[in-house]
Amino acid sequence: MLQAVAVDALQLAIPLATAIPLLGSNVRGILETVLFIVQVKDDVKMKKAQCQLLAERVVTISAAITTELMKADPATLARRENSVVALLGTLRRIQTFLQELTSASLARRIFNRGDVGGKLTLFRQQLDTAIDVFHITEDMRTEDALTLLSTAVKEGEDKRDILLMNSLLRPVATASYLARAPGSGCFAGTRKSLIDQISTWFNKSGSQVPQMFWLSGLGGTGKTAVSHTVCEKMHANGQLGASFFFSRDEADRRRVASIIPTLAFQLASVNSAYRRKLCDVLKAHPDAPSHAQQYQLKELLLDPLKEVPSLPPYLIVLDALDECDKERAMEGGDLIPLILRELPNSGLNIKVLITSRPERSIKNMFNARGRGMKIYDTSVLHDMDQSVVKEDIASYLTYHLQRIQADRNLTPPWPGDQVLNNLVTRAGLFFIFAATIVNFVADTYYSPRAQLQRLLYSGNSELRATYMQVDFLYSQVLRISVEGRVDASELCVRFVKIVGAIVLLQDPLSISALAHLLAHDVADLEGALSPLHSLLDVPSDRDEPVRIFHPSFRDFLLIQGRCQDSRFAVSEGRTHTHLALCCLKVMLRHLKRNICDIGDDIVLNSEIPDLEKKLRKCIPPELSYACRHWGEHLSHAARDTDHWKELIERLSEFTSTKLLYWIEALSLEGRFPLCISNLVTVIPWCKANAVGPKISNLIYDAYRLVLDFHQVIDVSAVQLYHSALIFIPNCSLLHAYQHELPRVRMTTPRTDEWDVSLLVLEGHRSSVNMASFSREGSRAASASDDGDVRIWDTLDGGQVSCLKGHEGAVKSVEYSPDSSFIVSGGSDATIRLWDAVTGFNISTLTGHKGCVNSAIFSSDGCNIVSASEDSTLCIWDTLENKLLASLNGHSGPVTCVTFLADGSRILSGSVDSTIRLWDLKTKSTVEVLHCASAILSLAVSPPLQNPIFLSGSQDGVITIRDVGSLKEVGHLIGHAAAIKSVTFSSHGEKVVSGSSDGAIRVWDAAGRSCVAEYRGHSGPVECTRFTPDGTRILSSSTDRSIRMWDASVEGVHGLKEYVMTVQITDNLEHVVSGSTDGKFALWKTSDGSMVYEVNVHRGIIHCLALSHDDKAVASGSADHTICILNMDNGSNVATFEGHTDEVYTVEFSSNSSLLVSASQDGQAKIWDVSTRKLKRSFTHSNSVGGASFSPDDKLICSGTMDGAVYVWNVETGHRVAILNEYPSPVLCTLFSPNGKWLVSWFEDEAVKVWKVQGTKFQPSPYQEWRLDRRTDIANSRDGKELPKYDDLLPSDEPLYLQEDGWVTSAPTGKRICWVPPSRRQPWLRTLWESLKGIFITGSQAGVLTIVDLTFALE
């Protein structure tokens, strides 16, 4: 910031200096030199602060003197000549010194010599002396000049802040009150009582005054005019904080994600203190505007506002909320619930005015919150005193008609009291009626008298329906537009085509863009709109958007029965068909690969220079519109149209030739999520309309591609080609776009089908114990041993929020029946109640003495029942947050609890092998069922004729019991281990179960047979749930992941056993793998084919090591043994036995004569390969995770699960050193290739480096080493030697698999490609390997992937 201030000041002062003869070029030269030094920040890094301080000092003085001397007369200049000359002497010395620094190389030499600090100090002292001599403060009026300088600098800061906010917040400029036409408010004198009511509410203070006001009213009653007037009044008083005028005509003005960033931008424009706080947030967290709404509200609005001292009262206006997009069936998504929840508790003097139609969903949002408190004021426009409304409409009509009379020289009285009363009566409560009349009569193309006469001529004056008079008015305007025309029929057809398109566009388009989209002549299109200026806002500029004046006109044209003249009625289905066809044609005409000419480099979108400029040049508005909205139009297209055949033909052409380029374009525009939403709407349309397998398959393949690769294509469009096409299966999409395959190739055969797992949700750092769907299925909550509850978007797998509060593992999570709240239970013996929208921890319930394994809501959401390790169940009141009762009876930990359908009884299961039925009224046990094994899960069917419940037990059996009699009526058998979860679908037709055997099974409830089995998790499945509609299944596992499955797919999918460890031979010709079933396999890297597979061990193969001549391979296993295998045929050469627990690591010495192994038994052992005997054992304090030889084979290093690193002498067996410096399990430890360094990699990704000095090991002072990218440091602060990155690791292992899926070049950090979750498990280090550009990875789904990345590394 200091540098920026100095630069601004210097640039201001330099031109002023030239105008002073006495100072002349000296001051200018000095200022220019100082400016150079300030800007050359890299060359003066060591002394930058001092240089900037001097620069600022010189500039301030020079600017003040310059300003004053410019105003001085010659006599004054003469009197001050001596002082000026003295000052010039000081400035010249500074100039001489600074001019020496204009040479970059000389500057480095001077600065490295370290003598600058003293000189800078001396110059500052000399300047102070010169100032005293000059008597600036006494004899020269510098205040004005300094104020000028300060103002200029401040304006520069403001400009930078605004640029920062504009680039990151991307506010919707057209949503602001200031973007509206000045005359858009209420007519003077109208709506006075309502506006006074709102003003009184805003100005009233006190804890009892609600901070929100909801103004509701039917369409056309003037809500937006009221909002505009309130904004106008508050803006004049400096009390308008922000406004957002929603519009369904404009995507940006209805997009949920844009609301809070736009409000923040506007608020920052009126309050500079808040702006500075907001900019601090944006600099620290530039991605904050893209976060979920609760984070946007907290990070962009509430938190920075709380830091503003003495924040004045502000009003925020949200107009026409009903025109905002819905998320989770709520207009504005979580915005209103968030405001209702957070604003009253914020302590901020901010109030919110909301206007909307009285939609039920909006009513429900207001009524569902507050829990009995009055948290908003309200007024209903259409329920106001009708006499007051009529007076207001009469005033409006009188004024405007009189103005027309004067402007058009009409003879008074006109229109007369009788006509005026007639118009007022017809208008009813609708201001839009009055406004449309005025616009229509004022049309300069016609006589006002004739226009008014046409409107008044009607054979039906009866008000039979709410909107009848408004509809009649619209009908009259349209009839008049074609009245007397011989081509009226053609004009009506043109109207339906053009205006129908305008009212159904998802975003308003300019005349020019609309003409290009519709393939219509621009002049003819303008001619079609010219008689409709009373209904449409048609700008004179062809590049400005055309809009309808009021949504009621759209309703009039689209709602069946309202437009009585069929010539003008718009068929929604037919118009959508036409628009879909137009969109497809535009995309077919324009889309291509590399549409913005960005090249083929692997870069993120954010790294592309001048991307916005390139987008404007290469993607015209009509193409951008088509890319964003073709799917929406297609999903509403009607089949019975003349365009149907052509539509299907163009759709076929688009999907087979342009689909990938469409995805690329949306990614570059920053609108990649629209790929998913478009395809989600098109897939069921294709199925319903039987468009044929070619189109359907391509659409589905594209949907799966954007789901599997959404994390990477969202941020990098080129990864569509460099990653997605490498890994997708052998599908229709691959065949259609074979020509776009990159040079990088996957050598292993492609699968024939997409994975049954639709999504993999990644983010938890430990076992995921439970997952739960919200009522509508758009959100999922998960509970993990990492202590977090996370909320996910189930459409694209994005994380919405993370709820922190538990002081240990979270074992249980459930949504309330209405999805307003979440309950979680944890190992800290607490139950936490969360607001599902805001993430606010409403209450913490304490009472259990052990881990809470399960906590569920009653059907009305008023109670929670919890089950605990302390063998008890507790019943809680959610409204008063208190314990109602504790149920005792189990003799062991209670694992699960569920309500019966009537809500008056519950079932609980325990490790004591019993199920208990409880009566909630009496708080007592009704019956005890004794089982053969511990009960781990329970599920009750939905209300059926013969309801049943299921219990899952430790022995792997699911037992079916009748609810009425509690007797066993059957079993579901198939799992090989404990049943951790069992759940019914919403209709009770299917059951899904999850087991410790890693499988998810789907059962037919009636037939009691298994219809599907899914495998993909690499650990026990802890939880399974159906979506509310039964189409998908959610599962969570100890492998840290959550997966979403397609519940409609039957059969067995995935492998029971999978690859656990891989290695690449030094000649790059083969890959060896070890599996969970103890099998060893050899694969060709050239085509991924298996050479052979042999059974070697009786347990999991954890590790493999290749001899240095690639002739032998060693394997370590969970069966405690080590085998030496012949690489030629896989035959077992030797078996080493001696470990008493699982073997985690094996490694050959440099000449392959010795082998070191590390085991969970706390031992590292050295084996003689030739004699096949144990040579030495090394005992540790804990399990040993890794061990390796030094390059000269004289030492071995080993790391343990308690974080200790050991060094041993191979020959003597003595311990050379123990390094206890980091409390995290050691994943691997090794010596650098040159033997100078010892490197250890820990479970939390930390890397520690020690310098090897004989038997001493000196820790590296640099603490931020990483193995996944270069971290070279030129010099240490204390002069100690630091290693180079290339010194630490072998140079032939340049690739690294990041936990987020990126394969990067470790030496450079360059991104190479991205591996989808179905093909990786990066946190399991043995499951991926690289050597000289060959990259291999395995996955829990049993897939082995070999990729040749040598081309990418060139």
mmCIF file of C-alpha atoms in Angstrom, residues 1029-1276:
data_model
loop_
_atom_site.group_PDB
_atom_site.id
_atom_site.type_symbol
_atom_site.label_atom_id
_atom_site.label_comp_id
_atom_site.label_asym_id
_atom_site.label_seq_id
_atom_site.Cartn_x
_atom_site.Cartn_y
_atom_site.Cartn_z
ATOM 1 C CA ASP A 1029 -37.113 -40.080 -4.925
ATOM 2 C CA GLY A 1030 -35.296 -43.430 -4.715
ATOM 3 C CA THR A 1031 -33.174 -42.825 -7.829
ATOM 4 C CA ARG A 1032 -29.794 -42.553 -6.094
ATOM 5 C CA ILE A 1033 -27.985 -44.033 -3.140
ATOM 6 C CA LEU A 1034 -25.550 -42.286 -0.823
ATOM 7 C CA SER A 1035 -22.848 -44.252 0.949
ATOM 8 C CA SER A 1036 -20.062 -43.312 3.348
ATOM 9 C CA SER A 1037 -16.988 -45.258 4.351
ATOM 10 C CA THR A 1038 -13.924 -45.426 6.530
ATOM 11 C CA ASP A 1039 -11.932 -44.657 3.353
ATOM 12 C CA ARG A 1040 -12.814 -40.948 3.918
ATOM 13 C CA SER A 1041 -15.156 -40.743 0.944
ATOM 14 C CA ILE A 1042 -18.865 -40.429 0.232
ATOM 15 C CA ARG A 1043 -20.234 -41.895 -2.985
ATOM 16 C CA MET A 1044 -23.405 -41.373 -4.932
ATOM 17 C CA TRP A 1045 -24.735 -44.379 -6.873
ATOM 18 C CA ASP A 1046 -27.306 -44.848 -9.614
ATOM 19 C CA ALA A 1047 -29.974 -46.940 -7.873
ATOM 20 C CA SER A 1048 -31.552 -48.012 -11.149
ATOM 21 C CA VAL A 1049 -28.501 -50.075 -12.176
ATOM 22 C CA GLU A 1050 -28.801 -53.743 -11.251
ATOM 23 C CA GLY A 1051 -26.225 -56.521 -11.147
ATOM 24 C CA VAL A 1052 -22.774 -56.725 -9.601
ATOM 25 C CA HIS A 1053 -20.459 -53.768 -10.169
ATOM 26 C CA GLY A 1054 -16.907 -53.341 -8.924
ATOM 27 C CA LEU A 1055 -14.439 -55.915 -7.665
ATOM 28 C CA LYS A 1056 -14.258 -57.433 -4.241
ATOM 29 C CA GLU A 1057 -10.469 -57.384 -4.375
ATOM 30 C CA TYR A 1058 -8.359 -54.569 -5.725
ATOM 31 C CA VAL A 1059 -4.790 -53.472 -6.295
ATOM 32 C CA MET A 1060 -3.082 -52.254 -3.157
ATOM 33 C CA THR A 1061 0.441 -51.422 -4.340
ATOM 34 C CA VAL A 1062 2.244 -50.849 -7.658
ATOM 35 C CA GLN A 1063 5.807 -50.499 -8.953
ATOM 36 C CA ILE A 1064 7.309 -49.745 -12.405
ATOM 37 C CA THR A 1065 10.306 -51.631 -13.717
ATOM 38 C CA ASP A 1066 13.385 -49.580 -14.489
ATOM 39 C CA ASN A 1067 13.166 -50.354 -18.225
ATOM 40 C CA LEU A 1068 9.573 -48.999 -18.210
ATOM 41 C CA GLU A 1069 8.289 -52.129 -19.947
ATOM 42 C CA HIS A 1070 6.300 -53.597 -17.070
ATOM 43 C CA VAL A 1071 4.295 -52.761 -13.982
ATOM 44 C CA VAL A 1072 3.971 -55.079 -10.999
ATOM 45 C CA SER A 1073 1.016 -54.987 -8.628
ATOM 46 C CA GLY A 1074 -0.053 -56.550 -5.373
ATOM 47 C CA SER A 1075 -3.708 -56.959 -4.411
ATOM 48 C CA THR A 1076 -5.884 -57.224 -1.348
ATOM 49 C CA ASP A 1077 -6.413 -60.954 -2.057
ATOM 50 C CA GLY A 1078 -2.670 -61.684 -1.949
ATOM 51 C CA LYS A 1079 -2.216 -61.949 -5.715
ATOM 52 C CA PHE A 1080 0.808 -60.646 -7.583
ATOM 53 C CA ALA A 1081 0.477 -59.546 -11.220
ATOM 54 C CA LEU A 1082 2.749 -58.406 -14.045
ATOM 55 C CA TRP A 1083 1.410 -55.933 -16.643
ATOM 56 C CA LYS A 1084 2.731 -54.480 -19.900
ATOM 57 C CA THR A 1085 2.991 -50.698 -19.884
ATOM 58 C CA SER A 1086 2.607 -50.549 -23.664
ATOM 59 C CA ASP A 1087 -0.995 -51.751 -23.745
ATOM 60 C CA GLY A 1088 -1.950 -52.433 -20.112
ATOM 61 C CA SER A 1089 -2.425 -56.144 -20.726
ATOM 62 C CA MET A 1090 -1.751 -58.616 -17.917
ATOM 63 C CA VAL A 1091 1.218 -60.941 -18.519
ATOM 64 C CA TYR A 1092 0.441 -63.234 -15.600
ATOM 65 C CA GLU A 1093 -1.143 -63.293 -12.152
ATOM 66 C CA VAL A 1094 -0.141 -65.638 -9.315
ATOM 67 C CA ASN A 1095 -1.315 -66.330 -5.785
ATOM 68 C CA VAL A 1096 1.506 -65.445 -3.429
ATOM 69 C CA HIS A 1097 0.176 -64.458 -0.010
ATOM 70 C CA ARG A 1098 -2.758 -65.351 2.194
ATOM 71 C CA GLY A 1099 -3.474 -61.691 2.970
ATOM 72 C CA ILE A 1100 -3.200 -58.198 1.560
ATOM 73 C CA ILE A 1101 0.039 -57.359 -0.252
ATOM 74 C CA HIS A 1102 1.000 -54.010 1.295
ATOM 75 C CA CYS A 1103 4.259 -53.346 -0.505
ATOM 76 C CA LEU A 1104 6.500 -54.337 -3.395
ATOM 77 C CA ALA A 1105 10.179 -53.741 -4.172
ATOM 78 C CA LEU A 1106 12.042 -54.424 -7.403
ATOM 79 C CA SER A 1107 15.621 -55.593 -7.510
ATOM 80 C CA HIS A 1108 17.913 -53.215 -9.335
ATOM 81 C CA ASP A 1109 18.208 -55.509 -12.330
ATOM 82 C CA ASP A 1110 14.400 -56.017 -12.477
ATOM 83 C CA LYS A 1111 14.868 -59.805 -12.220
ATOM 84 C CA ALA A 1112 13.283 -60.234 -8.820
ATOM 85 C CA VAL A 1113 10.541 -58.595 -6.815
ATOM 86 C CA ALA A 1114 9.910 -58.677 -3.060
ATOM 87 C CA SER A 1115 6.435 -58.483 -1.547
ATOM 88 C CA GLY A 1116 5.352 -57.749 2.018
ATOM 89 C CA SER A 1117 1.971 -58.886 3.269
ATOM 90 C CA ALA A 1118 -0.602 -58.773 6.011
ATOM 91 C CA ASP A 1119 0.101 -62.506 6.488
ATOM 92 C CA HIS A 1120 3.400 -61.461 8.219
ATOM 93 C CA THR A 1121 5.615 -62.881 5.450
ATOM 94 C CA ILE A 1122 7.894 -61.593 2.704
ATOM 95 C CA CYS A 1123 8.223 -63.385 -0.627
ATOM 96 C CA ILE A 1124 10.923 -63.093 -3.291
ATOM 97 C CA LEU A 1125 9.476 -63.758 -6.745
ATOM 98 C CA ASN A 1126 11.037 -64.450 -10.128
ATOM 99 C CA MET A 1127 9.920 -61.683 -12.480
ATOM 100 C CA ASP A 1128 9.944 -63.952 -15.518
ATOM 101 C CA ASN A 1129 7.115 -66.184 -14.379
ATOM 102 C CA GLY A 1130 6.107 -65.076 -10.862
ATOM 103 C CA SER A 1131 7.449 -68.207 -9.208
ATOM 104 C CA ASN A 1132 8.242 -67.995 -5.519
ATOM 105 C CA VAL A 1133 12.034 -68.026 -5.018
ATOM 106 C CA ALA A 1134 12.011 -67.589 -1.250
ATOM 107 C CA THR A 1135 9.712 -66.845 1.664
ATOM 108 C CA PHE A 1136 11.020 -64.904 4.685
ATOM 109 C CA GLU A 1137 9.222 -65.538 7.939
ATOM 110 C CA GLY A 1138 9.988 -63.784 11.201
ATOM 111 C CA HIS A 1139 7.643 -60.858 11.575
ATOM 112 C CA THR A 1140 4.711 -61.317 13.933
ATOM 113 C CA ASP A 1141 2.436 -58.734 12.328
ATOM 114 C CA GLU A 1142 1.677 -57.093 8.983
ATOM 115 C CA VAL A 1143 4.624 -56.068 6.802
ATOM 116 C CA TYR A 1144 4.327 -52.508 5.526
ATOM 117 C CA THR A 1145 7.597 -51.888 3.657
ATOM 118 C CA VAL A 1146 10.284 -53.835 1.781
ATOM 119 C CA GLU A 1147 13.331 -52.428 -0.060
ATOM 120 C CA PHE A 1148 16.439 -53.878 -1.686
ATOM 121 C CA SER A 1149 19.933 -52.590 -1.029
ATOM 122 C CA SER A 1150 21.832 -50.952 -3.927
ATOM 123 C CA ASN A 1151 23.272 -54.270 -5.147
ATOM 124 C CA SER A 1152 20.090 -56.203 -4.254
ATOM 125 C CA SER A 1153 22.009 -58.536 -1.909
ATOM 126 C CA LEU A 1154 20.089 -57.340 1.145
ATOM 127 C CA LEU A 1155 16.440 -56.619 1.828
ATOM 128 C CA VAL A 1156 15.022 -54.439 4.599
ATOM 129 C CA SER A 1157 11.455 -54.883 5.864
ATOM 130 C CA ALA A 1158 9.317 -52.885 8.292
ATOM 131 C CA SER A 1159 6.319 -54.190 10.193
ATOM 132 C CA GLN A 1160 3.511 -53.316 12.526
ATOM 133 C CA ASP A 1161 5.221 -55.546 15.097
ATOM 134 C CA GLY A 1162 7.699 -52.715 15.776
ATOM 135 C CA GLN A 1163 10.555 -54.464 13.982
ATOM 136 C CA ALA A 1164 12.688 -53.566 10.995
ATOM 137 C CA LYS A 1165 14.632 -56.568 9.697
ATOM 138 C CA ILE A 1166 17.495 -57.039 7.247
ATOM 139 C CA TRP A 1167 17.515 -60.227 5.198
ATOM 140 C CA ASP A 1168 20.339 -61.781 3.174
ATOM 141 C CA VAL A 1169 18.759 -62.472 -0.214
ATOM 142 C CA SER A 1170 21.327 -65.057 -1.334
ATOM 143 C CA THR A 1171 21.300 -67.144 1.886
ATOM 144 C CA ARG A 1172 17.611 -66.393 2.517
ATOM 145 C CA LYS A 1173 18.368 -65.829 6.185
ATOM 146 C CA LEU A 1174 17.622 -63.071 8.657
ATOM 147 C CA LYS A 1175 20.742 -60.963 9.175
ATOM 148 C CA ARG A 1176 19.593 -58.450 11.789
ATOM 149 C CA SER A 1177 16.539 -57.061 13.610
ATOM 150 C CA PHE A 1178 15.974 -53.516 14.853
ATOM 151 C CA THR A 1179 13.465 -52.931 17.626
ATOM 152 C CA HIS A 1180 11.369 -49.756 17.739
ATOM 153 C CA SER A 1181 9.004 -48.180 20.230
ATOM 154 C CA ASN A 1182 6.034 -48.434 17.876
ATOM 155 C CA SER A 1183 4.827 -49.884 14.577
ATOM 156 C CA VAL A 1184 7.267 -49.226 11.751
ATOM 157 C CA GLY A 1185 5.743 -47.689 8.637
ATOM 158 C CA GLY A 1186 8.793 -47.366 6.401
ATOM 159 C CA ALA A 1187 12.482 -48.217 6.100
ATOM 160 C CA SER A 1188 15.192 -47.770 3.454
ATOM 161 C CA PHE A 1189 18.942 -48.064 2.861
ATOM 162 C CA SER A 1190 21.452 -45.257 2.511
ATOM 163 C CA PRO A 1191 23.100 -45.097 -0.958
ATOM 164 C CA ASP A 1192 26.219 -46.860 0.369
ATOM 165 C CA ASP A 1193 24.109 -49.497 2.212
ATOM 166 C CA LYS A 1194 25.880 -48.748 5.510
ATOM 167 C CA LEU A 1195 22.816 -47.236 7.215
ATOM 168 C CA ILE A 1196 19.103 -47.752 7.216
ATOM 169 C CA CYS A 1197 16.499 -45.235 8.276
ATOM 170 C CA SER A 1198 13.084 -46.189 9.621
ATOM 171 C CA GLY A 1199 9.979 -44.300 10.722
ATOM 172 C CA THR A 1200 7.320 -45.234 13.249
ATOM 173 C CA MET A 1201 3.652 -44.536 13.809
ATOM 174 C CA ASP A 1202 4.460 -42.287 16.785
ATOM 175 C CA GLY A 1203 6.498 -39.947 14.585
ATOM 176 C CA ALA A 1204 10.028 -41.066 15.430
ATOM 177 C CA VAL A 1205 12.731 -41.457 12.789
ATOM 178 C CA TYR A 1206 15.496 -43.979 13.551
ATOM 179 C CA VAL A 1207 18.908 -44.418 11.922
ATOM 180 C CA TRP A 1208 20.715 -47.762 12.292
ATOM 181 C CA ASN A 1209 24.138 -49.150 11.426
ATOM 182 C CA VAL A 1210 23.586 -52.082 9.082
ATOM 183 C CA GLU A 1211 26.756 -53.936 10.015
ATOM 184 C CA THR A 1212 26.704 -53.553 13.835
ATOM 185 C CA GLY A 1213 22.967 -53.196 14.357
ATOM 186 C CA HIS A 1214 23.567 -50.222 16.647
ATOM 187 C CA ARG A 1215 21.162 -47.342 16.692
ATOM 188 C CA VAL A 1216 22.963 -44.303 15.308
ATOM 189 C CA ALA A 1217 20.261 -41.723 16.042
ATOM 190 C CA ILE A 1218 16.630 -41.250 16.954
ATOM 191 C CA LEU A 1219 14.926 -38.100 15.713
ATOM 192 C CA ASN A 1220 11.788 -37.275 17.700
ATOM 193 C CA GLU A 1221 10.811 -33.941 16.261
ATOM 194 C CA TYR A 1222 7.334 -34.339 14.813
ATOM 195 C CA PRO A 1223 4.268 -36.011 16.416
ATOM 196 C CA SER A 1224 2.697 -37.587 13.343
ATOM 197 C CA PRO A 1225 2.969 -41.087 11.843
ATOM 198 C CA VAL A 1226 5.839 -41.499 9.397
ATOM 199 C CA LEU A 1227 4.645 -42.668 5.979
ATOM 200 C CA CYS A 1228 8.079 -43.062 4.477
ATOM 201 C CA THR A 1229 11.674 -42.142 5.209
ATOM 202 C CA LEU A 1230 14.653 -42.278 2.845
ATOM 203 C CA PHE A 1231 18.139 -40.980 2.179
ATOM 204 C CA SER A 1232 18.699 -38.576 -0.707
ATOM 205 C CA PRO A 1233 20.447 -40.078 -3.767
ATOM 206 C CA ASN A 1234 23.711 -38.330 -2.834
ATOM 207 C CA GLY A 1235 23.472 -39.503 0.787
ATOM 208 C CA LYS A 1236 23.787 -35.982 2.182
ATOM 209 C CA TRP A 1237 20.221 -35.662 3.383
ATOM 210 C CA LEU A 1238 17.625 -37.684 5.253
ATOM 211 C CA VAL A 1239 14.001 -37.027 4.277
ATOM 212 C CA SER A 1240 10.852 -38.117 6.121
ATOM 213 C CA TRP A 1241 7.290 -37.714 4.942
ATOM 214 C CA PHE A 1242 4.560 -37.683 7.588
ATOM 215 C CA GLU A 1243 0.873 -38.568 7.482
ATOM 216 C CA ASP A 1244 -0.217 -34.904 7.639
ATOM 217 C CA GLU A 1245 1.863 -34.153 4.483
ATOM 218 C CA ALA A 1246 4.673 -32.513 6.465
ATOM 219 C CA VAL A 1247 8.212 -33.146 5.217
ATOM 220 C CA LYS A 1248 11.277 -32.967 7.462
ATOM 221 C CA VAL A 1249 14.841 -32.840 6.190
ATOM 222 C CA TRP A 1250 18.098 -33.503 8.089
ATOM 223 C CA LYS A 1251 21.663 -32.953 6.893
ATOM 224 C CA VAL A 1252 23.740 -36.131 7.300
ATOM 225 C CA GLN A 1253 27.089 -35.410 8.946
ATOM 226 C CA GLY A 1254 28.588 -38.816 9.727
ATOM 227 C CA THR A 1255 26.594 -40.005 12.716
ATOM 228 C CA LYS A 1256 25.049 -36.601 13.362
ATOM 229 C CA PHE A 1257 21.861 -35.328 11.776
ATOM 230 C CA GLN A 1258 21.284 -31.583 11.604
ATOM 231 C CA PRO A 1259 17.642 -30.469 11.032
ATOM 232 C CA SER A 1260 17.137 -28.192 8.057
ATOM 233 C CA PRO A 1261 16.163 -24.698 9.246
ATOM 234 C CA TYR A 1262 13.643 -24.433 6.447
ATOM 235 C CA GLN A 1263 10.335 -25.878 7.659
ATOM 236 C CA GLU A 1264 8.174 -25.818 4.539
ATOM 237 C CA TRP A 1265 9.541 -28.659 2.406
ATOM 238 C CA ARG A 1266 7.142 -30.523 0.155
ATOM 239 C CA LEU A 1267 7.652 -33.637 -1.918
ATOM 240 C CA ASP A 1268 5.031 -32.671 -4.469
ATOM 241 C CA ARG A 1269 6.734 -29.556 -5.766
ATOM 242 C CA ARG A 1270 10.055 -27.754 -5.810
ATOM 243 C CA THR A 1271 10.886 -25.742 -2.697
ATOM 244 C CA ASP A 1272 14.439 -24.608 -3.398
ATOM 245 C CA ILE A 1273 15.743 -21.889 -1.103
ATOM 246 C CA ALA A 1274 18.773 -19.944 -2.233
ATOM 247 C CA ASN A 1275 20.289 -19.188 1.181
ATOM 248 C CA SER A 1276 19.488 -19.900 4.789
#
